[in-house]
Amino acid sequence: MARPWWRARLVGKDEAFVPKTLAIIWYSATGGSRQLAEAARDGALDAGGVDVRFLPALKAEADDVLAADGYIFVCPENLAAIAGGMKLFFDRTYYPLLGRIEGRPYAAMICAGSDGTNAQKQLERIATGWRLKRVADTRIVNVDAQTPEAIMAEKTIGEDALAKAREMGAMLAAGLEVGVF
């Protein structure tokens, strides 16, 4: 019995099942972005049908991005920009990937102390440069950290935000599996 077209890729001369891959690339300094990334991972795994790679931004390389069919980027805002660990990932991989990943779907989440929109714009500009296809609005999770102590403290993300992160992971996984992106 032939596999559905969205579950097969040509491998050499034969058609073989090769599941699509979703890469969740994340950076977290105080735990908030990690919790969001884990929730997205759990949603993608629950949806099934794709391989899920959970990649810390400080370890992810251009080859990891090339090997994936879609992406979720998760990071904190720091000083009105994407945090340094995620920025370092983009600095390392931007030019090696330029012209090689156009049209692939992505979504993003920002864990912010108050606003997050500048970090959102920065991340979306990078994705636009790569010619990625945004398939969901960027989610900004505001943890309302306004004092130095609150900013540096370990974060706890609320269940509503975690549920939305799981939905994002499930949506990306399902879309990759059935080929709608």
Coordinates of C-alpha atoms in Angstrom, one line a residue:
M1 CA 0.0 0.0 0.0
A2 CA 1.4 3.4 -1.0
R3 CA 2.1 5.9 1.7
P4 CA 0.3 9.3 1.6
W5 CA 2.4 11.8 -0.4
W6 CA 3.0 13.9 2.8
R7 CA 4.7 11.0 4.5
A8 CA 7.1 10.1 1.8
R9 CA 10.1 11.6 0.3
L10 CA 12.3 10.4 -2.6
V11 CA 15.4 8.7 -1.2
G12 CA 17.6 7.7 -4.1
K13 CA 15.4 5.9 -6.6
D14 CA 13.0 4.6 -3.9
E15 CA 10.1 6.2 -2.0
A16 CA 10.7 5.8 1.7
F17 CA 9.1 7.2 4.8
V18 CA 11.2 9.9 6.2
P19 CA 9.4 12.0 8.8
K20 CA 9.7 15.7 8.7
T21 CA 11.8 17.3 11.5
L22 CA 10.8 20.2 13.7
A23 CA 13.7 22.0 15.5
I24 CA 12.9 23.9 18.7
I25 CA 15.8 26.2 19.2
W26 CA 15.8 28.0 22.5
Y27 CA 17.8 30.0 25.0
S28 CA 16.9 30.7 28.6
A29 CA 18.7 32.5 31.4
T30 CA 16.1 32.3 34.2
G31 CA 13.9 29.3 33.1
G32 CA 10.9 31.0 31.5
S33 CA 11.9 30.4 27.9
R34 CA 13.0 26.9 28.7
Q35 CA 9.6 26.1 30.1
L36 CA 7.9 27.5 27.0
A37 CA 10.2 25.5 24.7
E38 CA 9.6 22.4 26.7
A39 CA 5.8 22.9 26.4
A40 CA 6.2 23.4 22.6
R41 CA 8.2 20.2 22.5
D42 CA 5.6 18.3 24.4
G43 CA 2.8 19.6 22.2
A44 CA 4.8 18.5 19.1
L45 CA 5.5 15.1 20.5
D46 CA 1.9 14.6 21.5
A47 CA 0.8 15.5 18.0
G48 CA 3.2 12.9 16.6
G49 CA 4.1 12.4 12.9
V50 CA 7.4 14.4 13.0
D51 CA 10.8 14.1 14.6
V52 CA 11.3 16.8 17.2
R53 CA 14.8 18.1 17.9
F54 CA 15.1 20.2 21.2
L55 CA 18.2 22.3 20.7
P56 CA 19.8 24.8 23.1
A57 CA 20.8 27.8 21.1
L58 CA 24.3 27.8 22.5
K59 CA 24.8 24.3 21.0
A60 CA 22.7 24.5 17.8
E61 CA 24.7 24.9 14.6
A62 CA 23.9 25.6 10.9
D63 CA 23.7 21.9 10.1
D64 CA 21.0 21.4 12.8
V65 CA 18.9 24.1 11.0
L66 CA 19.5 22.6 7.6
A67 CA 18.4 19.2 8.8
A68 CA 15.1 20.5 10.0
D69 CA 12.0 21.3 8.0
G70 CA 10.5 23.8 10.4
Y71 CA 11.4 25.8 13.5
I72 CA 10.2 27.2 16.7
F73 CA 12.5 29.8 18.2
V74 CA 12.1 30.6 21.9
C75 CA 14.1 33.2 23.8
P76 CA 13.9 35.9 26.5
E77 CA 14.0 39.6 25.9
N78 CA 17.0 41.3 27.4
L79 CA 17.5 45.1 27.3
A80 CA 14.8 45.4 24.6
A81 CA 16.5 42.8 22.3
I82 CA 16.7 39.1 21.9
A83 CA 18.9 37.7 24.7
G84 CA 22.6 37.2 24.0
G85 CA 22.5 33.4 23.8
M86 CA 19.9 33.4 21.0
K87 CA 21.6 36.4 19.3
L88 CA 24.9 34.4 19.4
F89 CA 23.1 31.5 17.7
F90 CA 21.8 33.8 14.9
D91 CA 25.2 35.4 14.6
R92 CA 26.9 32.0 14.1
T93 CA 24.3 30.6 11.7
Y94 CA 22.9 33.5 9.7
Y95 CA 25.3 33.7 6.8
P96 CA 26.0 29.9 6.5
L97 CA 22.2 29.5 6.1
L98 CA 21.5 32.4 3.9
G99 CA 19.9 31.2 0.6
R100 CA 19.5 27.7 1.9
I101 CA 16.3 27.5 4.0
E102 CA 13.9 29.8 2.2
G103 CA 10.2 29.0 2.6
R104 CA 10.5 26.8 5.6
P105 CA 7.9 27.5 8.3
Y106 CA 8.6 29.0 11.7
A107 CA 7.0 30.3 14.8
A108 CA 8.5 32.1 17.8
M109 CA 8.0 32.9 21.5
I110 CA 9.5 35.7 23.5
C111 CA 9.6 35.6 27.3
A112 CA 9.6 39.3 28.3
G113 CA 9.8 41.2 31.6
S114 CA 7.4 43.9 30.3
D115 CA 7.1 44.5 26.6
G116 CA 9.0 42.1 24.2
T117 CA 8.0 43.9 21.0
N118 CA 11.6 45.0 20.1
A119 CA 12.8 41.4 20.6
Q120 CA 9.9 40.2 18.5
K121 CA 10.8 42.6 15.7
Q122 CA 14.5 41.7 15.8
L123 CA 13.7 37.9 15.6
E124 CA 11.2 38.4 12.8
R125 CA 13.7 40.5 10.8
I126 CA 16.2 37.7 11.0
A127 CA 13.6 35.2 9.9
T128 CA 12.6 37.5 7.1
G129 CA 16.3 37.7 6.0
W130 CA 16.3 33.9 5.8
R131 CA 13.0 34.1 3.9
L132 CA 11.3 31.8 6.4
K133 CA 7.5 31.6 6.4
R134 CA 5.9 32.7 9.6
V135 CA 3.0 30.4 10.3
A136 CA 1.8 31.7 13.6
D137 CA 1.9 35.1 15.3
T138 CA 4.9 35.5 17.6
R139 CA 3.8 34.9 21.2
I140 CA 5.1 37.3 23.9
V141 CA 4.8 36.0 27.4
N142 CA 5.0 38.8 29.9
V143 CA 6.3 37.8 33.3
D144 CA 6.2 41.3 34.7
A145 CA 9.7 41.3 36.1
Q146 CA 10.5 44.9 36.9
T147 CA 13.1 44.9 39.8
P148 CA 16.6 43.6 39.5
E149 CA 15.7 40.8 41.9
A150 CA 12.6 39.8 39.9
I151 CA 14.5 40.0 36.6
M152 CA 17.3 37.7 37.8
A153 CA 14.9 35.3 39.6
E154 CA 14.0 31.9 38.3
K155 CA 10.7 32.3 36.4
T156 CA 7.5 30.2 36.6
I157 CA 5.3 30.4 33.5
G158 CA 1.6 30.1 34.0
E159 CA -0.5 27.2 32.7
D160 CA -2.3 29.4 30.2
A161 CA 0.9 30.4 28.5
L162 CA 2.2 26.8 28.6
A163 CA -1.0 25.5 27.0
K164 CA -0.6 28.0 24.2
A165 CA 3.0 26.9 23.8
R166 CA 1.9 23.3 23.6
E167 CA -0.7 24.3 20.9
M168 CA 2.1 26.0 18.9
G169 CA 4.2 22.9 19.0
A170 CA 1.3 20.7 18.0
M171 CA 0.3 23.0 15.2
L172 CA 3.8 23.2 13.7
A173 CA 4.1 19.4 14.0
A174 CA 0.7 18.7 12.4
G175 CA 1.3 21.2 9.6
L176 CA 4.7 19.7 8.8
E177 CA 3.3 16.2 8.8
V178 CA 0.4 16.9 6.4
G179 CA 2.5 19.3 4.2
V180 CA 0.4 22.4 4.6
F181 CA 3.4 24.7 5.1

